[in-house]
Short mmCIF file of C-alpha atoms in Angstrom, two decimals:
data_model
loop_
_atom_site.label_atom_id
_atom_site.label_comp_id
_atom_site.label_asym_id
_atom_site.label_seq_id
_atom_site.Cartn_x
_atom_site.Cartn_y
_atom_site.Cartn_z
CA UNK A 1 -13.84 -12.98 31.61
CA UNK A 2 -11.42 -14.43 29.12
CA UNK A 3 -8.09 -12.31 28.27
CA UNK A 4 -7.18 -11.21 24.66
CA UNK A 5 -5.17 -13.43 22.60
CA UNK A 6 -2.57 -13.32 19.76
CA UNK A 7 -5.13 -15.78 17.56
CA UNK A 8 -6.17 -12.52 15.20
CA UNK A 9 -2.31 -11.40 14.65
CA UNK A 10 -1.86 -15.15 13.97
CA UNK A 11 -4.06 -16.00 11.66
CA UNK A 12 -3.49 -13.13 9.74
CA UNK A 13 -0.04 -14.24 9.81
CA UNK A 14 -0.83 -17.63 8.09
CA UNK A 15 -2.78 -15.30 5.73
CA UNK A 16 0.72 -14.10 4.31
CA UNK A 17 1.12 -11.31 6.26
CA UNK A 18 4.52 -10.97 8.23
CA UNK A 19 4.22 -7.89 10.46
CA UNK A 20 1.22 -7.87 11.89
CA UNK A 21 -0.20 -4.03 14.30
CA UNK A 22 -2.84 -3.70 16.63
CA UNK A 23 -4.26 0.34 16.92
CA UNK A 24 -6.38 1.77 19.21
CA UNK A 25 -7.58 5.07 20.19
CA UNK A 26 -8.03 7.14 23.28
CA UNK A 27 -10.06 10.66 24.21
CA UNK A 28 -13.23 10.36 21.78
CA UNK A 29 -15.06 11.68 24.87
CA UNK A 30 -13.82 14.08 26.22
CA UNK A 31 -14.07 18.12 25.99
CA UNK A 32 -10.59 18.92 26.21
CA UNK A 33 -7.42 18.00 24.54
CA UNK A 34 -6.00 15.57 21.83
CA UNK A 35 -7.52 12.20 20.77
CA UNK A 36 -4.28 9.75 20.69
CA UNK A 37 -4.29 6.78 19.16
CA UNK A 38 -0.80 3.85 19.68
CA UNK A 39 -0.02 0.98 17.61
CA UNK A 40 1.95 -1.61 18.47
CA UNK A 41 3.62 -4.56 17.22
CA UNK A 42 4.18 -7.62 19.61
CA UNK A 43 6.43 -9.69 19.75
CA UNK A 44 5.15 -13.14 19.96
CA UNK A 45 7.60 -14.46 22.21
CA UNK A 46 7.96 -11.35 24.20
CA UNK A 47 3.92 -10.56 25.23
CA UNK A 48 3.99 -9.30 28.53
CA UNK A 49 1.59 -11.01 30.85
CA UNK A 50 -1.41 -9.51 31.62
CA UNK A 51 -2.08 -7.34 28.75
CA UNK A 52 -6.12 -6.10 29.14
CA UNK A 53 -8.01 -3.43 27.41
CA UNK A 54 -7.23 -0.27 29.37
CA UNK A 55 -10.06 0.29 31.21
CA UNK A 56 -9.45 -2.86 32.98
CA UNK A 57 -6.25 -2.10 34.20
CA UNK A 58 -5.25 0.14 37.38
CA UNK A 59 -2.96 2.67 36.64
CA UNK A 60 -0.17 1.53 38.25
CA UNK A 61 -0.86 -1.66 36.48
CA UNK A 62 -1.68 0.57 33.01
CA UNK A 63 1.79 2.24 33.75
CA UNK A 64 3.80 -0.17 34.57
CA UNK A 65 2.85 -2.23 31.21
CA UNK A 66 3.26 0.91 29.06
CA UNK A 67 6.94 0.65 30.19
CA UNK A 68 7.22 -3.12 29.68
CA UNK A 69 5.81 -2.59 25.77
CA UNK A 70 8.16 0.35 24.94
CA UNK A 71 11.12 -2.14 25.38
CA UNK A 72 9.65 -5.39 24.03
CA UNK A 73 7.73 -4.34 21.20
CA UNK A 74 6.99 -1.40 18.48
CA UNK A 75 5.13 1.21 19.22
CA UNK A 76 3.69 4.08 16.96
CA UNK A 77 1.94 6.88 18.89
CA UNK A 78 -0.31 9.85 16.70
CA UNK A 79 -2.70 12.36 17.54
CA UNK A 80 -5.17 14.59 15.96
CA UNK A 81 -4.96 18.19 17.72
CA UNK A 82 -8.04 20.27 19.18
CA UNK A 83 -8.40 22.40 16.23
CA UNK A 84 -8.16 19.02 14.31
CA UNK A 85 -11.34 17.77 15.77
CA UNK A 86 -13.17 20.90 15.43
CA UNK A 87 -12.51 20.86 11.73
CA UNK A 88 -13.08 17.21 11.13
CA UNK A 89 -15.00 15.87 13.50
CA UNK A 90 -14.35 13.51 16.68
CA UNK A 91 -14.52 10.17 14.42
CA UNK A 92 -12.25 11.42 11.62
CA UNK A 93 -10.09 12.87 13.60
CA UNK A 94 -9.53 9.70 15.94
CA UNK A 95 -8.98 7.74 12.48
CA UNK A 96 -6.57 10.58 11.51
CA UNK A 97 -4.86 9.64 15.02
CA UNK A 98 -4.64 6.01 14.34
CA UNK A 99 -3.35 6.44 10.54
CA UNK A 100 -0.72 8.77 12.05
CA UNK A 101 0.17 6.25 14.74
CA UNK A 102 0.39 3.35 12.12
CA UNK A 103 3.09 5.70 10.42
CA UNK A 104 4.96 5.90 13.28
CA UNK A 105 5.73 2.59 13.65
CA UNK A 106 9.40 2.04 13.50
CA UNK A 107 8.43 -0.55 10.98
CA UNK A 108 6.27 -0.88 8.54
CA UNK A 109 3.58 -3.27 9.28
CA UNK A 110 1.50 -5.41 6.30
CA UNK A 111 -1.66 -5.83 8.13
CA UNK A 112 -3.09 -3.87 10.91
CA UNK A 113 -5.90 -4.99 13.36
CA UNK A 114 -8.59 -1.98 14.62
CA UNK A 115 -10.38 -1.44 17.52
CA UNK A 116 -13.85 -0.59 16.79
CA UNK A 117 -16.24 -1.62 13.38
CA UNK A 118 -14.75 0.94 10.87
CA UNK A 119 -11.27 0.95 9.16
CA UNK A 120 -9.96 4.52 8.37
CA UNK A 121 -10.14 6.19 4.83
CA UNK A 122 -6.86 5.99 2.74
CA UNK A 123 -4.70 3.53 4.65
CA UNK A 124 -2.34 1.99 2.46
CA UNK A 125 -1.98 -1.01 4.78
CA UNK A 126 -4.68 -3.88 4.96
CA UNK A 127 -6.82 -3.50 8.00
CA UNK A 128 -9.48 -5.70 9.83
CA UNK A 129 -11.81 -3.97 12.01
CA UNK A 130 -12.44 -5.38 15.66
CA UNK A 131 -15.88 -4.37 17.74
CA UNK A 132 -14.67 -4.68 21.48
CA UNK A 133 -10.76 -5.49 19.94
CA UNK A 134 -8.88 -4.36 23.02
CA UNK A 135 -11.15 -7.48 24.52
CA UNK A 136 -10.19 -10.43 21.76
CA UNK A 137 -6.66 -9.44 20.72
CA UNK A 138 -3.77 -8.61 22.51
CA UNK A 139 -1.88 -6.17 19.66
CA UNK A 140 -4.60 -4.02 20.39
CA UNK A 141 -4.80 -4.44 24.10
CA UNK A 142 -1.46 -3.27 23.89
CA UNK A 143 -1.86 -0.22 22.09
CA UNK A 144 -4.95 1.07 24.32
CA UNK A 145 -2.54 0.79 27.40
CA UNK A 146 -0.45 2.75 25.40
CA UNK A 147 -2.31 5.60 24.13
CA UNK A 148 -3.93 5.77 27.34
CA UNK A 149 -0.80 6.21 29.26
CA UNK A 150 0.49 8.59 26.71
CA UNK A 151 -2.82 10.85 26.79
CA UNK A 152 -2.75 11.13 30.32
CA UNK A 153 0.62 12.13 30.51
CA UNK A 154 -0.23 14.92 27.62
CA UNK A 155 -3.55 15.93 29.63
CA UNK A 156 -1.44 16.34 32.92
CA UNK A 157 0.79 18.45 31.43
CA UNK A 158 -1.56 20.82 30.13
CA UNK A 159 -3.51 20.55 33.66
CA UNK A 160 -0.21 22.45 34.97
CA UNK A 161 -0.94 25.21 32.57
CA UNK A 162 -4.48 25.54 33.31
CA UNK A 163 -5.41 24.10 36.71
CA UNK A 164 -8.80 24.19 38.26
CA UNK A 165 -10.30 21.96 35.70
CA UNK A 166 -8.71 19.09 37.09
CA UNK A 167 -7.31 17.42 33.85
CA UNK A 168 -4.74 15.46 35.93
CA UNK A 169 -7.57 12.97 37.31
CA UNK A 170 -10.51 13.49 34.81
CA UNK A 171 -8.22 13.96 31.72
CA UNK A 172 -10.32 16.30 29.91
CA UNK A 173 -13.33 14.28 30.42
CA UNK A 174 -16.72 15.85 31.29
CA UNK A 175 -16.66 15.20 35.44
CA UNK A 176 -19.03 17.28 37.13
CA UNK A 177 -16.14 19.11 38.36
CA UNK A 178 -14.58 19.74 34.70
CA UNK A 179 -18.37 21.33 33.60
CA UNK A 180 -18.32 23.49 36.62
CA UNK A 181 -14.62 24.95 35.61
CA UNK A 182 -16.17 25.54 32.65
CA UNK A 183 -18.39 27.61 33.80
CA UNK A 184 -16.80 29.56 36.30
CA UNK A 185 -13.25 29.87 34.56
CA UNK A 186 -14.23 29.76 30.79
CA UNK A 187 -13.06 27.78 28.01
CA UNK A 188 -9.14 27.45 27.42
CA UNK A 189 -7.69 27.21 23.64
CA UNK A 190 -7.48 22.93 24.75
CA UNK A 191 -11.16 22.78 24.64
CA UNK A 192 -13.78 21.39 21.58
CA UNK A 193 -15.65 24.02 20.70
CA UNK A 194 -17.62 22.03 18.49
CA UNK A 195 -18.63 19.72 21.81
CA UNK A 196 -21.77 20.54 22.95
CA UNK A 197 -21.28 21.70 26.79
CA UNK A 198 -18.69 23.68 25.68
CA UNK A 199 -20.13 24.84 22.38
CA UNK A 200 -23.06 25.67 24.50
CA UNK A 201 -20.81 28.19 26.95
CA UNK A 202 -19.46 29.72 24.14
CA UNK A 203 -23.06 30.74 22.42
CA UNK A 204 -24.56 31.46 25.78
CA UNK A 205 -21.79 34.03 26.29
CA UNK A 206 -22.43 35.61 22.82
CA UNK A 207 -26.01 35.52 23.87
CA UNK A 208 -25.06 37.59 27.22
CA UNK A 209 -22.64 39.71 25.36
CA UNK A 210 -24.63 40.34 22.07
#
């Protein structure tokens, strides 16, 4: 499998553009809990080796990377709240995320490089989409190590406020073990009520209670 390069950042580069950011997103899926989204600004001669797409990555690995790019690079970090998502939707509210993020940055980039086939509404930056980005280009690599390592962190801290649904290893996800908390202990005020399974809970107590 061949590692994500700096060839995108570069060429748009040549293109006239100086600063150059990858973005990516984290927690589309899950039932609980923000959706983040990082971006992050390389420095060419400062890319720490290694750099994958998250999901690649072990988390000691994921961690330890995280670190690296918080003192070699810049990093913007946004999120789009529960209640966000609910309002919104999942895929606004992720672009929300990433157009927060992008602001964040402690400098201003002139072109920015996204994960995924859409570019968010009312960015006043030029952006490039990129289907399967945190594969191909290393900005955005970068940034899903980052939002992933800064959701978890979020999703374990709100695991010590509500345990039993195990948010410190499934991260708000929907593990078999999450569903069943859901069941047996109820929805918190960190779930998406406007996600099905828990959506579903919520109507089915109505149901019992109507």
């Amino acid at each position: 499998m061949t590692s994500p390069d700096y060839s995108f950042e570069q060429a748009a580069q040549e293109a006239g553009s100086r600063i150059v950011a990858g973005v990516d997103e984290v927690g589309r899926g899950p039932l609980a809990g923000p959706v983040v989204a990082a971006a992050v600004v390389l420095n060419p001669a400062r890319i720490p080796d290694g750099l994958r797409d998250s999901k690649m990555l072990t988390a000691r690995r994921r961690a330890a990377l995280a670190e690296i790019l918080q003192d070699v690079a810049q990093v913007g970090i946004g999120s789009a709240s529960v209640a966000e998502i609910d309002q919104i939707n999942i895929l606004r509210a992720s672009h929300l995320a990433m157009a927060r993020a992008i602001a964040a940055l402690p400098v201003a980039p002139d072109h920015v490089l996204i994960d995924g086939n859409m570019i968010p509404r009312g960015l006043a930056v030029s952006a490039q989409p990129l289907i399967k980005g945190d594969a191909r280009c290393v900005s955005i690599a970068a940034a899903s190590i980052v939002a992933k390592i800064w959701r978890d962190r979020v999703m374990w801290d709100l695991a010590q406020q509500f345990p039993g649904y195990g948010w410190e290893t499934n991260a708000g996800y929907p593990s078999k073990s999450h569903k069943a908390a859901l069941q047996n202990l109820g929805v918190t005020p960190h779930h998406r009520r406007s996600f099905k399974p828990v959506h579903n809970i919520l109507y089915q107590d109505k149901s019992i209670s109507d």
